[in-house]
């Protein structure tokens, strides 16, 4: 049973560029959430997708957008990158209906120069 | 929004020692999870524990939801226990709010 997978593992971009990160949820899960973890801090909730719609959003600007596909996989897009967007981006999956453990992927390390 | 505080922020242990990590939260929650983040950044599920006590090997956790805290116990610590331990709660929906973490270093 495959767990949560994310790609790419590492990414280097320059300021102003755009980036797309990808996530495939754990088998049987239909809800995907994205988190940003800056160095030395706990993960911060960006947004959550279920049934291809954004269901909840944290305190992040509109430069952060996402998408969920019919197979439940998801993308996180960040436009007009800033130096402060450098972080570990984590994807988590769970089921919308039940109270169930959230499982995290290995993350994508983004460095903005 | 809900606030989650973890203590201590840093912990240095000698191999074989026992320790207790604490997580306080500011409001009623539907659920609580404990994670271990390894040096490569992977968040590993330790416990899903809205209330009561659970044990898994040398680790155990207790959540007292009415008093808004949870404790993670590490017994007979090993060097592989090093890393950052996070407590995370959710109140509405599936949004997790994390504490700041406890950084644990176990020395041989």
mmCIF file of C-alpha atoms in Angstrom:
data_model
loop_
_atom_site.group_PDB
_atom_site.id
_atom_site.type_symbol
_atom_site.label_atom_id
_atom_site.label_comp_id
_atom_site.label_asym_id
_atom_site.label_seq_id
_atom_site.Cartn_x
_atom_site.Cartn_y
_atom_site.Cartn_z
ATOM 1 C CA UNK A 1 0.000 0.000 0.000
ATOM 2 C CA UNK A 2 1.705 3.156 -1.229
ATOM 3 C CA UNK A 3 1.807 6.035 1.165
ATOM 4 C CA UNK A 4 1.663 9.717 0.280
ATOM 5 C CA UNK A 5 4.107 10.599 -2.478
ATOM 6 C CA UNK A 6 5.392 14.016 -3.526
ATOM 7 C CA UNK A 7 7.461 15.317 -6.400
ATOM 8 C CA UNK A 8 9.963 16.728 -6.923
ATOM 9 C CA UNK A 9 12.038 16.170 -3.776
ATOM 10 C CA UNK A 10 14.093 19.342 -4.241
ATOM 11 C CA UNK A 11 13.674 22.442 -6.339
ATOM 12 C CA UNK A 12 15.663 25.623 -6.862
ATOM 13 C CA UNK A 13 13.968 28.678 -8.374
ATOM 14 C CA UNK A 14 14.698 32.383 -8.664
ATOM 15 C CA UNK A 15 12.564 35.255 -7.437
ATOM 16 C CA UNK A 16 9.561 35.988 -9.635
ATOM 17 C CA UNK A 17 9.363 32.510 -11.099
ATOM 18 C CA UNK A 18 6.459 30.113 -10.745
ATOM 19 C CA UNK A 19 6.561 26.589 -9.316
ATOM 20 C CA UNK A 20 4.277 23.552 -9.306
ATOM 21 C CA UNK A 21 4.516 20.825 -6.689
ATOM 22 C CA UNK A 22 2.689 17.501 -6.920
ATOM 23 C CA UNK A 23 1.161 15.093 -4.428
ATOM 24 C CA UNK A 24 -0.497 11.688 -4.656
ATOM 25 C CA UNK A 25 -2.534 10.696 -1.605
ATOM 26 C CA UNK A 26 -2.437 7.423 0.271
ATOM 27 C CA UNK A 27 -4.611 4.737 -1.276
ATOM 28 C CA UNK A 28 -8.208 5.109 -0.089
ATOM 29 C CA UNK A 29 -7.851 8.786 0.839
ATOM 30 C CA UNK A 30 -9.847 11.511 -0.892
ATOM 31 C CA UNK A 31 -8.730 14.685 0.914
ATOM 32 C CA UNK A 32 -5.418 16.424 0.389
ATOM 33 C CA UNK A 33 -3.948 19.263 2.417
ATOM 34 C CA UNK A 34 -0.814 21.311 1.843
ATOM 35 C CA UNK A 35 1.474 22.736 4.508
ATOM 36 C CA UNK A 36 4.477 25.051 4.452
ATOM 37 C CA UNK A 37 7.253 24.472 6.961
ATOM 38 C CA UNK A 38 9.869 27.202 7.329
ATOM 39 C CA UNK A 39 13.181 26.302 8.900
ATOM 40 C CA UNK A 40 12.881 25.767 12.650
ATOM 41 C CA UNK A 41 9.100 26.092 12.741
ATOM 42 C CA UNK A 42 6.069 23.849 12.743
ATOM 43 C CA UNK A 43 4.130 23.269 9.513
ATOM 44 C CA UNK A 44 1.554 25.937 8.602
ATOM 45 C CA UNK A 45 -1.696 24.997 6.843
ATOM 46 C CA UNK A 46 -2.010 26.403 3.307
ATOM 47 C CA UNK A 47 -5.228 24.838 1.995
ATOM 48 C CA UNK A 48 -7.207 21.642 1.645
ATOM 49 C CA UNK A 49 -8.922 19.984 -1.313
ATOM 50 C CA UNK A 50 -11.813 17.569 -1.445
ATOM 51 C CA UNK A 51 -13.942 16.664 -4.465
ATOM 52 C CA UNK A 52 -11.712 18.900 -6.585
ATOM 53 C CA UNK A 53 -12.670 21.993 -4.593
ATOM 54 C CA UNK A 54 -10.748 24.085 -2.105
ATOM 55 C CA UNK A 55 -12.507 23.493 1.208
ATOM 56 C CA UNK A 56 -10.386 25.372 3.709
ATOM 57 C CA UNK A 57 -7.628 27.921 3.376
ATOM 58 C CA UNK A 58 -5.011 29.190 5.783
ATOM 59 C CA UNK A 59 -3.501 32.644 5.937
ATOM 60 C CA UNK A 60 -1.624 32.541 2.628
ATOM 61 C CA UNK A 61 -1.813 35.038 -0.250
ATOM 62 C CA UNK A 62 -3.501 34.343 -3.576
ATOM 63 C CA UNK A 63 -0.083 33.617 -5.096
ATOM 64 C CA UNK A 64 -0.624 30.169 -3.598
ATOM 65 C CA UNK A 65 -3.173 28.172 -5.541
ATOM 66 C CA UNK A 66 -3.990 24.541 -5.979
ATOM 67 C CA UNK A 67 -5.869 21.924 -7.822
ATOM 68 C CA UNK A 68 -7.193 18.443 -7.179
ATOM 69 C CA UNK A 69 -7.698 15.935 -9.951
ATOM 70 C CA UNK A 70 -10.389 13.234 -10.282
ATOM 71 C CA UNK A 71 -7.887 10.614 -9.071
ATOM 72 C CA UNK A 72 -7.501 12.695 -5.841
ATOM 73 C CA UNK A 73 -3.937 13.764 -6.608
ATOM 74 C CA UNK A 74 -3.178 17.430 -6.121
ATOM 75 C CA UNK A 75 -0.924 20.245 -7.218
ATOM 76 C CA UNK A 76 0.286 23.302 -5.370
ATOM 77 C CA UNK A 77 1.205 26.309 -7.490
ATOM 78 C CA UNK A 78 3.099 29.322 -6.257
ATOM 79 C CA UNK A 79 3.413 32.382 -8.501
ATOM 80 C CA UNK A 80 5.801 35.329 -8.297
ATOM 81 C CA UNK A 81 8.125 33.521 -5.909
ATOM 82 C CA UNK A 82 9.661 35.449 -3.042
ATOM 83 C CA UNK A 83 12.759 34.601 -1.038
ATOM 84 C CA UNK A 84 10.457 33.953 1.919
ATOM 85 C CA UNK A 85 8.747 31.133 0.047
ATOM 86 C CA UNK A 86 11.822 28.988 0.621
ATOM 87 C CA UNK A 87 10.570 26.141 2.792
ATOM 88 C CA UNK A 88 9.663 22.488 3.009
ATOM 89 C CA UNK A 89 6.249 21.926 1.437
ATOM 90 C CA UNK A 90 4.357 18.989 2.865
ATOM 91 C CA UNK A 91 1.301 17.228 1.545
ATOM 92 C CA UNK A 92 -1.043 15.284 3.814
ATOM 93 C CA UNK A 93 -3.934 13.009 2.985
ATOM 94 C CA UNK A 94 -6.916 11.630 4.878
ATOM 95 C CA UNK A 95 -10.564 10.767 4.335
ATOM 96 C CA UNK A 96 -13.136 13.546 4.382
ATOM 97 C CA UNK A 97 -15.847 11.506 6.027
ATOM 98 C CA UNK A 98 -14.089 9.811 8.896
ATOM 99 C CA UNK A 99 -11.989 10.865 11.824
ATOM 100 C CA UNK A 100 -8.747 9.375 10.665
ATOM 101 C CA UNK A 101 -5.053 9.898 11.003
ATOM 102 C CA UNK A 102 -3.524 12.310 8.511
ATOM 103 C CA UNK A 103 -0.535 10.905 6.674
ATOM 104 C CA UNK A 104 2.254 13.103 5.341
ATOM 105 C CA UNK A 105 4.445 12.768 2.312
ATOM 106 C CA UNK A 106 8.229 13.234 2.379
ATOM 107 C CA UNK A 107 7.951 16.854 1.276
ATOM 108 C CA UNK A 108 9.451 19.070 -1.405
ATOM 109 C CA UNK A 109 12.289 21.379 -0.402
ATOM 110 C CA UNK A 110 11.995 24.643 -2.309
ATOM 111 C CA UNK A 111 14.851 27.126 -2.377
ATOM 112 C CA UNK A 112 14.205 30.549 -3.897
ATOM 113 C CA UNK A 113 17.319 32.523 -4.837
ATOM 114 C CA UNK B 1 -7.676 30.403 15.933
ATOM 115 C CA UNK B 2 -6.577 27.623 18.185
ATOM 116 C CA UNK B 3 -3.123 27.919 19.767
ATOM 117 C CA UNK B 4 -0.836 24.950 20.408
ATOM 118 C CA UNK B 5 2.167 25.218 22.703
ATOM 119 C CA UNK B 6 4.795 22.554 23.222
ATOM 120 C CA UNK B 7 7.351 22.262 25.988
ATOM 121 C CA UNK B 8 10.210 22.060 26.435
ATOM 122 C CA UNK B 9 11.449 23.552 23.148
ATOM 123 C CA UNK B 10 14.700 21.607 23.397
ATOM 124 C CA UNK B 11 15.662 18.433 25.203
ATOM 125 C CA UNK B 12 19.053 16.713 25.493
ATOM 126 C CA UNK B 13 19.002 13.183 26.823
ATOM 127 C CA UNK B 14 21.547 10.537 27.605
ATOM 128 C CA UNK B 15 20.783 7.237 25.904
ATOM 129 C CA UNK B 16 18.590 5.144 28.165
ATOM 130 C CA UNK B 17 16.915 8.090 29.894
ATOM 131 C CA UNK B 18 13.170 8.685 30.075
ATOM 132 C CA UNK B 19 11.425 11.942 29.160
ATOM 133 C CA UNK B 20 8.038 13.631 28.945
ATOM 134 C CA UNK B 21 6.987 16.108 26.270
ATOM 135 C CA UNK B 22 3.935 18.299 26.795
ATOM 136 C CA UNK B 23 1.390 19.818 24.412
ATOM 137 C CA UNK B 24 -1.149 22.414 25.572
ATOM 138 C CA UNK B 25 -3.972 23.650 23.366
ATOM 139 C CA UNK B 26 -6.218 26.642 23.802
ATOM 140 C CA UNK B 27 -9.629 25.292 22.825
ATOM 141 C CA UNK B 28 -11.646 22.108 22.456
ATOM 142 C CA UNK B 29 -10.388 19.892 19.656
ATOM 143 C CA UNK B 30 -11.798 16.985 17.685
ATOM 144 C CA UNK B 31 -8.525 15.201 17.529
ATOM 145 C CA UNK B 32 -4.825 15.261 18.263
ATOM 146 C CA UNK B 33 -1.820 13.643 16.643
ATOM 147 C CA UNK B 34 1.814 13.296 17.652
ATOM 148 C CA UNK B 35 4.498 13.188 14.965
ATOM 149 C CA UNK B 36 8.230 12.603 14.843
ATOM 150 C CA UNK B 37 10.073 14.518 12.138
ATOM 151 C CA UNK B 38 13.275 12.844 11.092
ATOM 152 C CA UNK B 39 16.366 14.734 9.883
ATOM 153 C CA UNK B 40 15.180 14.391 6.281
ATOM 154 C CA UNK B 41 11.913 16.149 7.047
ATOM 155 C CA UNK B 42 9.553 13.196 6.958
ATOM 156 C CA UNK B 43 6.704 13.483 9.446
ATOM 157 C CA UNK B 44 6.089 10.073 10.942
ATOM 158 C CA UNK B 45 2.799 9.351 12.685
ATOM 159 C CA UNK B 46 3.254 8.303 16.289
ATOM 160 C CA UNK B 47 -0.207 8.547 17.805
ATOM 161 C CA UNK B 48 -3.737 9.535 16.869
ATOM 162 C CA UNK B 49 -5.100 10.222 20.330
ATOM 163 C CA UNK B 50 -8.184 12.408 20.937
ATOM 164 C CA UNK B 51 -8.363 11.163 24.523
ATOM 165 C CA UNK B 52 -7.070 8.477 26.798
ATOM 166 C CA UNK B 53 -3.757 6.648 26.714
ATOM 167 C CA UNK B 54 -2.014 4.667 23.994
ATOM 168 C CA UNK B 55 1.272 2.829 23.928
ATOM 169 C CA UNK B 56 3.523 1.744 21.101
ATOM 170 C CA UNK B 57 6.742 0.118 22.191
ATOM 171 C CA UNK B 58 8.863 2.564 24.164
ATOM 172 C CA UNK B 59 6.506 5.439 23.372
ATOM 173 C CA UNK B 60 3.209 6.224 25.009
ATOM 174 C CA UNK B 61 0.839 9.168 24.925
ATOM 175 C CA UNK B 62 -1.939 10.496 27.100
ATOM 176 C CA UNK B 63 -4.491 13.145 26.144
ATOM 177 C CA UNK B 64 -6.735 14.806 28.724
ATOM 178 C CA UNK B 65 -9.114 16.646 26.413
ATOM 179 C CA UNK B 66 -11.111 18.270 29.222
ATOM 180 C CA UNK B 67 -7.943 19.921 30.518
ATOM 181 C CA UNK B 68 -6.589 20.641 27.032
ATOM 182 C CA UNK B 69 -3.241 18.917 27.143
ATOM 183 C CA UNK B 70 -1.422 15.869 25.902
ATOM 184 C CA UNK B 71 1.785 14.180 27.017
ATOM 185 C CA UNK B 72 4.238 12.061 25.057
ATOM 186 C CA UNK B 73 6.469 9.729 27.043
ATOM 187 C CA UNK B 74 9.730 8.349 25.702
ATOM 188 C CA UNK B 75 11.220 5.564 27.765
ATOM 189 C CA UNK B 76 14.725 4.095 27.493
ATOM 190 C CA UNK B 77 15.607 6.633 24.810
ATOM 191 C CA UNK B 78 17.807 5.647 21.888
ATOM 192 C CA UNK B 79 19.850 7.771 19.497
ATOM 193 C CA UNK B 80 17.292 7.024 16.789
ATOM 194 C CA UNK B 81 14.711 8.915 18.871
ATOM 195 C CA UNK B 82 16.508 12.164 18.020
ATOM 196 C CA UNK B 83 14.564 14.626 15.917
ATOM 197 C CA UNK B 84 11.678 17.014 16.344
ATOM 198 C CA UNK B 85 8.421 15.951 17.949
ATOM 199 C CA UNK B 86 5.279 17.799 16.924
ATOM 200 C CA UNK B 87 1.845 17.848 18.421
ATOM 201 C CA UNK B 88 -0.984 18.823 16.054
ATOM 202 C CA UNK B 89 -4.674 19.328 16.683
ATOM 203 C CA UNK B 90 -7.760 19.911 14.620
ATOM 204 C CA UNK B 91 -11.012 21.480 15.693
ATOM 205 C CA UNK B 92 -13.067 21.892 12.529
ATOM 206 C CA UNK B 93 -12.613 20.046 9.278
ATOM 207 C CA UNK B 94 -9.315 18.317 8.700
ATOM 208 C CA UNK B 95 -7.035 21.334 9.134
ATOM 209 C CA UNK B 96 -4.130 20.573 11.442
ATOM 210 C CA UNK B 97 -2.665 23.248 13.702
ATOM 211 C CA UNK B 98 0.853 22.402 14.817
ATOM 212 C CA UNK B 99 2.806 23.380 17.874
ATOM 213 C CA UNK B 100 6.332 24.699 17.594
ATOM 214 C CA UNK B 101 7.846 21.305 18.294
ATOM 215 C CA UNK B 102 10.281 19.847 20.809
ATOM 216 C CA UNK B 103 13.773 19.238 19.470
ATOM 217 C CA UNK B 104 15.197 16.074 21.053
ATOM 218 C CA UNK B 105 18.834 15.041 20.946
ATOM 219 C CA UNK B 106 19.745 11.668 22.427
ATOM 220 C CA UNK B 107 23.454 11.296 23.098
ATOM 221 C CA UNK B 108 25.142 7.881 23.097
#
